[in-house]
Amino acid sequence: MTRKEIQAQIIQAVEAVKRTNPMAGSITNMVTINFVANAQLAVGGSAAMVYLPEEGEILAKAGGATYINVGTLLPIHEEALPHTAKVLHEAKKPWVLDPVAVGIGSLRTRVLKQFKAYKPSVIRANASEILALAGLWELEGGTETSRVRGVDSTDSVNAARSAAIALARWTGGAVAVSGETDLVTDGHVVAYSYGGSHLMGKITGAGCSLGGVIAVYATVASPFIAALTGTAVYNLAGARAEKKTSSPGSFQVQFLDELYQATAEDIANNPFELEIA
Amino acid sequence: MTRKEIQAQIIQAVEAVKRTNPMAGSITNMVTINFVANAQLAVGGSAAMVYLPEEGEILAKAGGATYINVGTLLPIHEEALPHTAKVLHEAKKPWVLDPVAVGIGSLRTRVLKQFKAYKPSVIRANASEILALAGLWELEGGTETSRVRGVDSTDSVNAARSAAIALARWTGGAVAVSGETDLVTDGHVVAYSYGGSHLMGKITGAGCSLGGVIAVYATVASPFIAALTGTAVYNLAGARAEKKTSSPGSFQVQFLDELYQATAEDIANNPFELEIA
Amino acid sequence: MTRKEIQAQIIQAVEAVKRTNPMAGSITNMVTINFVANAQLAVGGSAAMVYLPEEGEILAKAGGATYINVGTLLPIHEEALPHTAKVLHEAKKPWVLDPVAVGIGSLRTRVLKQFKAYKPSVIRANASEILALAGLWELEGGTETSRVRGVDSTDSVNAARSAAIALARWTGGAVAVSGETDLVTDGHVVAYSYGGSHLMGKITGAGCSLGGVIAVYATVASPFIAALTGTAVYNLAGARAEKKTSSPGSFQVQFLDELYQATAEDIANNPFELEIA
């Protein structure tokens, strides 16, 4: 794909979402669940969140794509998460994984190991999580032991480049690594997306809600385009919001406003660079 | 009741809440739990949320009214929801039901079926949910199979008119159907309440938090007046907030501000029409 | 400690947090979990929330301090809360307890009774909760039966003075009683901290998030200094936010902004008075 072709597909994805209000259901953590839903609504999607295995299955089948975030695990997740991921895989429905805090706790490890076979269409995470997940799945570029520190990254995006490419090649989908400059790859092409704001690290859920927004775009676009579109609108909205405020409370409000106001052309024109993987 | 009498009762309800800060406890979903509490506080009430059956019972007995929203079910809800509803019914305490996503999943169906006997004082839902609940309870006007799509309505408010009336006649309470124009009925009178904003559909929880606010008013007023007062203050605050902002992040902030600033007279004078059911 | 020494230590604590971005993990309620995380981030800390016993242990060992808030109990809390508190006590790691709604429900009572032995470094609560917790732990100044009403206080801060002192002497840590004027004591000195806003009672989570912020400061300061620093920055941010807005929606946004902007000197200079206990 050329740069122009990618931009045309971003425009198509954004407009299709605004026109059709597609639903992307989620099983996600309780810290940022409200922000995930509001971000999905702001870009034009529809949101629904569940916890039970049976309801995960129903949502998986009913939605155009599904978002799974392993942030705050409860006992019910032991069954709900693998079951829903299996249903998605078997139904060939796109799904987005956020492997929050991979490496912390045995349930998280068991669940994330099982996800290897269910091949998430998009994996969205910070660099440390990408390295640790590739390690857990025994792919190239992964780290043997997790260097994840709570929910924050201690590694740079470029350090996770090979791991991201290996993960994308394994799933046949795309990987989005969030950091100062974001990296999005389908295993063949690497896109670097620019923009954002340091204040996105001063509010909780910038990463989680990006995963939910990518799931919205995955209802109408390929994993790579969905991941790049979501990343681009986040970089655009972050940069614009920072021009209007310098503190996190008002930044979060302004950020949602900018997500809502961003046009398809704005998002397609947000700066990015392409490389061969 | 005449229009004037209704307005006088709305004024009494709003002023009584502002003066006495009544508590309306909730068992509600995790997506919008914070917004429910903040909306309840903004109109002058007090909020408390629980999950355990024993705590549901304590809250039911301690509060002037209780709010039950079946949004994000966990295994504990299987026992907590029917138990709390039973306690409320036996203690003749008002309670408000939001049958979110009725028809999705077997636990939700089992719980909502049991609620028929415990007669919620107010049912607050969108049109598709009202139709599906009336169907589940085998009342007139209901649909046999749920057309609920995630948490959104696919039916118009007026399509749910007979179902709403049938539900209100069954419970002996009131029903509030949320849509572009809202319908509130006690089974004998139908009130149409005007106002609101399209942006209320662009933030998550406008409906859920309305249920919580109706519960606050139900601590001091009849189910019909509580439902109409809550619906009116939502329509007023939505319309006012939209005049000050055009994007969902700042709309939600402004909406809470308008809930807080609305006077009893403002709310009673929000446009509504009456019909015989 | 003299007033000057206390102010110097507050400055050190605030600057150390801003410089080192320390993590304080939480097990906290679902109503205000997002606000807790955002407040912790706003003052310069890092947040992570969990529910499972094993993950509580990992977080307890990984974080510089931990926050435990018993607001919305689920069955998993029966094991997770005492286990995490025990780990913290044995590892001699600072932890902050918010005994929300102490006296309501048997699980809450069982858990809070067990915490007596695990001696929280800081207890942060309203006056009714402090009285009830001292009663539950059979300490001087406590009330035999809880007068807690939902999550709100029905007692004045000064009525809880002896109970607060008794609790601080028992734990060897500090106690912060939130009210119109806040009281912070280590059992030997009592500090009264001034400021705040009546609007802090019109948003949910002002108290919960203060507990999370005190945990952030407890990673770098003594329990007394952490409790006083957190209380001071809340009083400062509340008073400043109220100057810019008079309604709860925009107050909460502004409050987070003020938490972020407050300098170490601002916080140290927020008005307080000292007394011998």
Short mmCIF file of C-alpha atoms in Angstrom, two decimals, chain A residues 64-269:
data_model
loop_
_atom_site.label_atom_id
_atom_site.label_comp_id
_atom_site.label_asym_id
_atom_site.label_seq_id
_atom_site.Cartn_x
_atom_site.Cartn_y
_atom_site.Cartn_z
CA GLY A 64 -18.64 -5.93 14.45
CA ALA A 65 -15.52 -6.27 16.59
CA THR A 66 -14.71 -6.79 20.24
CA TYR A 67 -12.24 -5.26 22.69
CA ILE A 68 -10.61 -7.36 25.39
CA ASN A 69 -8.56 -5.61 28.06
CA VAL A 70 -7.14 -7.71 30.92
CA GLY A 71 -6.65 -4.80 33.34
CA THR A 72 -8.52 -5.61 36.54
CA LEU A 73 -9.11 -9.34 36.72
CA LEU A 74 -11.90 -10.92 38.76
CA PRO A 75 -12.40 -14.69 39.15
CA ILE A 76 -15.09 -14.64 36.43
CA HIS A 77 -12.50 -13.52 33.88
CA GLU A 78 -10.78 -16.91 34.08
CA GLU A 79 -13.64 -18.35 32.08
CA ALA A 80 -15.04 -15.28 30.32
CA LEU A 81 -11.87 -14.10 28.61
CA PRO A 82 -10.67 -17.32 26.90
CA HIS A 83 -14.24 -18.29 26.05
CA THR A 84 -14.97 -14.97 24.37
CA ALA A 85 -11.64 -14.95 22.53
CA LYS A 86 -12.30 -18.50 21.27
CA VAL A 87 -15.76 -17.52 20.01
CA LEU A 88 -14.26 -14.50 18.22
CA HIS A 89 -11.54 -16.60 16.64
CA GLU A 90 -13.93 -19.29 15.46
CA ALA A 91 -16.40 -16.74 14.10
CA LYS A 92 -13.50 -14.95 12.36
CA LYS A 93 -14.56 -11.71 14.02
CA PRO A 94 -11.93 -9.02 14.56
CA TRP A 95 -10.87 -8.39 18.12
CA VAL A 96 -8.45 -6.08 19.86
CA LEU A 97 -6.33 -7.17 22.80
CA ASP A 98 -4.81 -4.89 25.43
CA PRO A 99 -2.49 -7.14 27.49
CA VAL A 100 -2.35 -4.70 30.42
CA ALA A 101 0.34 -5.54 32.98
CA VAL A 102 1.28 -8.81 31.29
CA GLY A 103 3.50 -10.80 33.64
CA ILE A 104 1.72 -9.74 36.81
CA GLY A 105 -0.11 -12.65 38.45
CA SER A 106 -0.75 -16.24 37.41
CA LEU A 107 -4.33 -15.77 36.11
CA ARG A 108 -3.20 -12.99 33.79
CA THR A 109 -0.40 -15.22 32.51
CA ARG A 110 -2.69 -18.20 31.96
CA VAL A 111 -5.27 -16.11 30.10
CA LEU A 112 -2.73 -14.32 27.93
CA LYS A 113 -1.01 -17.61 27.03
CA GLN A 114 -4.32 -19.00 25.78
CA PHE A 115 -4.85 -15.94 23.61
CA LYS A 116 -1.89 -16.96 21.44
CA ALA A 117 -4.08 -19.53 19.69
CA TYR A 118 -6.99 -17.12 19.27
CA LYS A 119 -4.88 -14.59 17.37
CA PRO A 120 -6.16 -11.11 18.23
CA SER A 121 -6.58 -8.97 15.11
CA VAL A 122 -4.92 -6.03 16.83
CA ILE A 123 -2.69 -5.95 19.89
CA ARG A 124 -2.46 -2.47 21.48
CA ALA A 125 0.00 -2.00 24.32
CA ASN A 126 3.00 -0.06 25.57
CA ALA A 127 6.51 -1.17 24.68
CA SER A 128 7.19 -3.18 27.85
CA GLU A 129 3.93 -5.07 27.43
CA ILE A 130 4.66 -5.85 23.77
CA LEU A 131 8.10 -7.18 24.72
CA ALA A 132 6.65 -9.28 27.54
CA LEU A 133 3.78 -10.65 25.45
CA ALA A 134 6.14 -11.69 22.66
CA GLY A 135 8.25 -13.35 25.35
CA LEU A 136 5.22 -15.14 26.80
CA TRP A 137 4.26 -16.39 23.35
CA GLU A 138 7.89 -17.39 22.69
CA LEU A 139 8.18 -15.19 19.63
CA GLU A 140 11.22 -13.35 18.31
CA GLY A 141 12.16 -10.13 20.04
CA GLY A 142 10.33 -10.90 23.27
CA THR A 143 11.81 -10.61 26.75
CA GLU A 144 11.99 -13.70 28.90
CA THR A 145 10.85 -11.95 32.05
CA SER A 146 8.38 -9.10 32.12
CA ARG A 147 9.77 -5.66 32.87
CA VAL A 148 6.25 -4.31 33.19
CA ARG A 149 5.91 -1.91 36.14
CA GLY A 150 2.27 -1.67 37.09
CA VAL A 151 0.57 -0.25 34.05
CA ASP A 152 3.47 1.89 32.85
CA SER A 153 6.16 1.17 30.28
CA THR A 154 9.85 1.16 31.13
CA ASP A 155 10.95 0.46 27.56
CA SER A 156 11.01 2.64 24.44
CA VAL A 157 8.79 1.99 21.45
CA ASN A 158 11.72 1.19 19.18
CA ALA A 159 13.02 -1.42 21.59
CA ALA A 160 9.77 -3.28 20.94
CA ARG A 161 9.97 -3.05 17.12
CA SER A 162 11.03 -6.68 16.46
CA ALA A 163 8.63 -8.03 19.04
CA ALA A 164 5.77 -6.04 17.49
CA ILE A 165 6.61 -7.34 14.03
CA ALA A 166 6.85 -10.92 15.32
CA LEU A 167 3.47 -10.61 17.06
CA ALA A 168 1.82 -9.19 13.95
CA ARG A 169 3.29 -11.96 11.79
CA TRP A 170 2.03 -14.56 14.25
CA THR A 171 -1.53 -13.22 14.40
CA GLY A 172 -1.71 -12.15 10.77
CA GLY A 173 -3.17 -8.90 12.14
CA ALA A 174 -1.62 -5.68 13.42
CA VAL A 175 0.18 -4.38 16.49
CA ALA A 176 0.08 -0.83 17.87
CA VAL A 177 2.82 0.16 20.31
CA SER A 178 2.01 3.32 22.23
CA GLY A 179 4.78 5.68 23.30
CA GLU A 180 6.15 9.13 22.52
CA THR A 181 6.05 8.19 18.85
CA ASP A 182 3.63 5.34 18.19
CA LEU A 183 4.49 2.34 16.05
CA VAL A 184 1.87 0.40 14.09
CA THR A 185 2.76 -2.67 12.07
CA ASP A 186 1.12 -5.51 10.19
CA GLY A 187 4.40 -7.44 10.13
CA HIS A 188 5.33 -6.15 6.68
CA VAL A 189 5.04 -2.38 6.94
CA VAL A 190 5.88 -0.25 9.97
CA ALA A 191 4.11 3.08 10.39
CA TYR A 192 5.29 5.69 12.86
CA SER A 193 2.51 8.01 13.96
CA TYR A 194 3.31 11.42 15.44
CA GLY A 195 1.56 13.84 17.74
CA GLY A 196 -0.09 13.30 21.09
CA SER A 197 0.69 15.01 24.37
CA HIS A 198 2.63 14.36 27.55
CA LEU A 199 -0.69 14.95 29.34
CA MET A 200 -2.00 11.65 27.95
CA GLY A 201 0.26 10.02 30.56
CA LYS A 202 -1.29 12.21 33.26
CA ILE A 203 -4.80 10.81 32.81
CA THR A 204 -5.66 7.18 33.32
CA GLY A 205 -7.00 5.25 30.34
CA ALA A 206 -5.47 6.93 27.30
CA GLY A 207 -4.13 3.53 26.25
CA CYS A 208 -7.20 1.49 27.26
CA SER A 209 -9.59 3.80 25.47
CA LEU A 210 -7.40 3.75 22.35
CA GLY A 211 -7.87 -0.03 22.32
CA GLY A 212 -11.64 0.45 22.42
CA VAL A 213 -11.50 3.00 19.62
CA ILE A 214 -9.37 0.70 17.46
CA ALA A 215 -12.05 -1.97 17.97
CA VAL A 216 -14.64 0.50 16.65
CA TYR A 217 -12.56 1.07 13.50
CA ALA A 218 -11.92 -2.68 13.19
CA THR A 219 -15.65 -3.14 12.56
CA VAL A 220 -15.17 -1.42 9.17
CA ALA A 221 -11.46 -1.67 8.27
CA SER A 222 -8.50 -4.07 8.20
CA PRO A 223 -6.57 -4.53 11.46
CA PHE A 224 -3.67 -2.39 10.21
CA ILE A 225 -5.89 0.47 9.05
CA ALA A 226 -7.99 0.26 12.24
CA ALA A 227 -4.88 0.39 14.42
CA LEU A 228 -3.36 3.25 12.45
CA THR A 229 -6.63 5.22 12.33
CA GLY A 230 -7.17 4.91 16.07
CA THR A 231 -3.56 5.84 16.77
CA ALA A 232 -3.77 8.83 14.43
CA VAL A 233 -6.97 10.24 15.92
CA TYR A 234 -5.45 9.87 19.40
CA ASN A 235 -2.30 11.70 18.35
CA LEU A 236 -4.35 14.42 16.68
CA ALA A 237 -6.79 14.86 19.58
CA GLY A 238 -3.98 14.83 22.14
CA ALA A 239 -1.96 17.48 20.32
CA ARG A 240 -5.01 19.69 19.77
CA ALA A 241 -6.22 19.34 23.36
CA GLU A 242 -2.79 20.30 24.69
CA LYS A 243 -2.97 23.55 22.74
CA LYS A 244 -6.08 24.50 24.70
CA THR A 245 -5.16 23.42 28.21
CA SER A 246 -2.14 22.53 30.30
CA SER A 247 -3.68 20.48 33.11
CA PRO A 248 -5.02 16.92 33.17
CA GLY A 249 -8.63 17.49 34.32
CA SER A 250 -9.50 19.86 31.53
CA PHE A 251 -7.23 17.96 29.12
CA GLN A 252 -9.39 14.84 29.41
CA VAL A 253 -12.56 16.83 28.69
CA GLN A 254 -10.95 18.61 25.75
CA PHE A 255 -9.49 15.35 24.46
CA LEU A 256 -12.96 13.77 24.19
CA ASP A 257 -14.17 16.92 22.43
CA GLU A 258 -11.32 16.70 19.92
CA LEU A 259 -11.98 12.99 19.27
CA TYR A 260 -15.54 13.98 18.41
CA GLN A 261 -14.60 16.92 16.22
CA ALA A 262 -11.79 15.32 14.22
CA THR A 263 -12.74 14.91 10.59
CA ALA A 264 -11.70 12.01 8.36
CA GLU A 265 -9.30 14.29 6.47
CA ASP A 266 -7.75 15.60 9.70
CA ILE A 267 -7.09 12.05 10.82
CA ALA A 268 -5.70 10.89 7.47
CA ASN A 269 -3.39 13.89 7.39
#
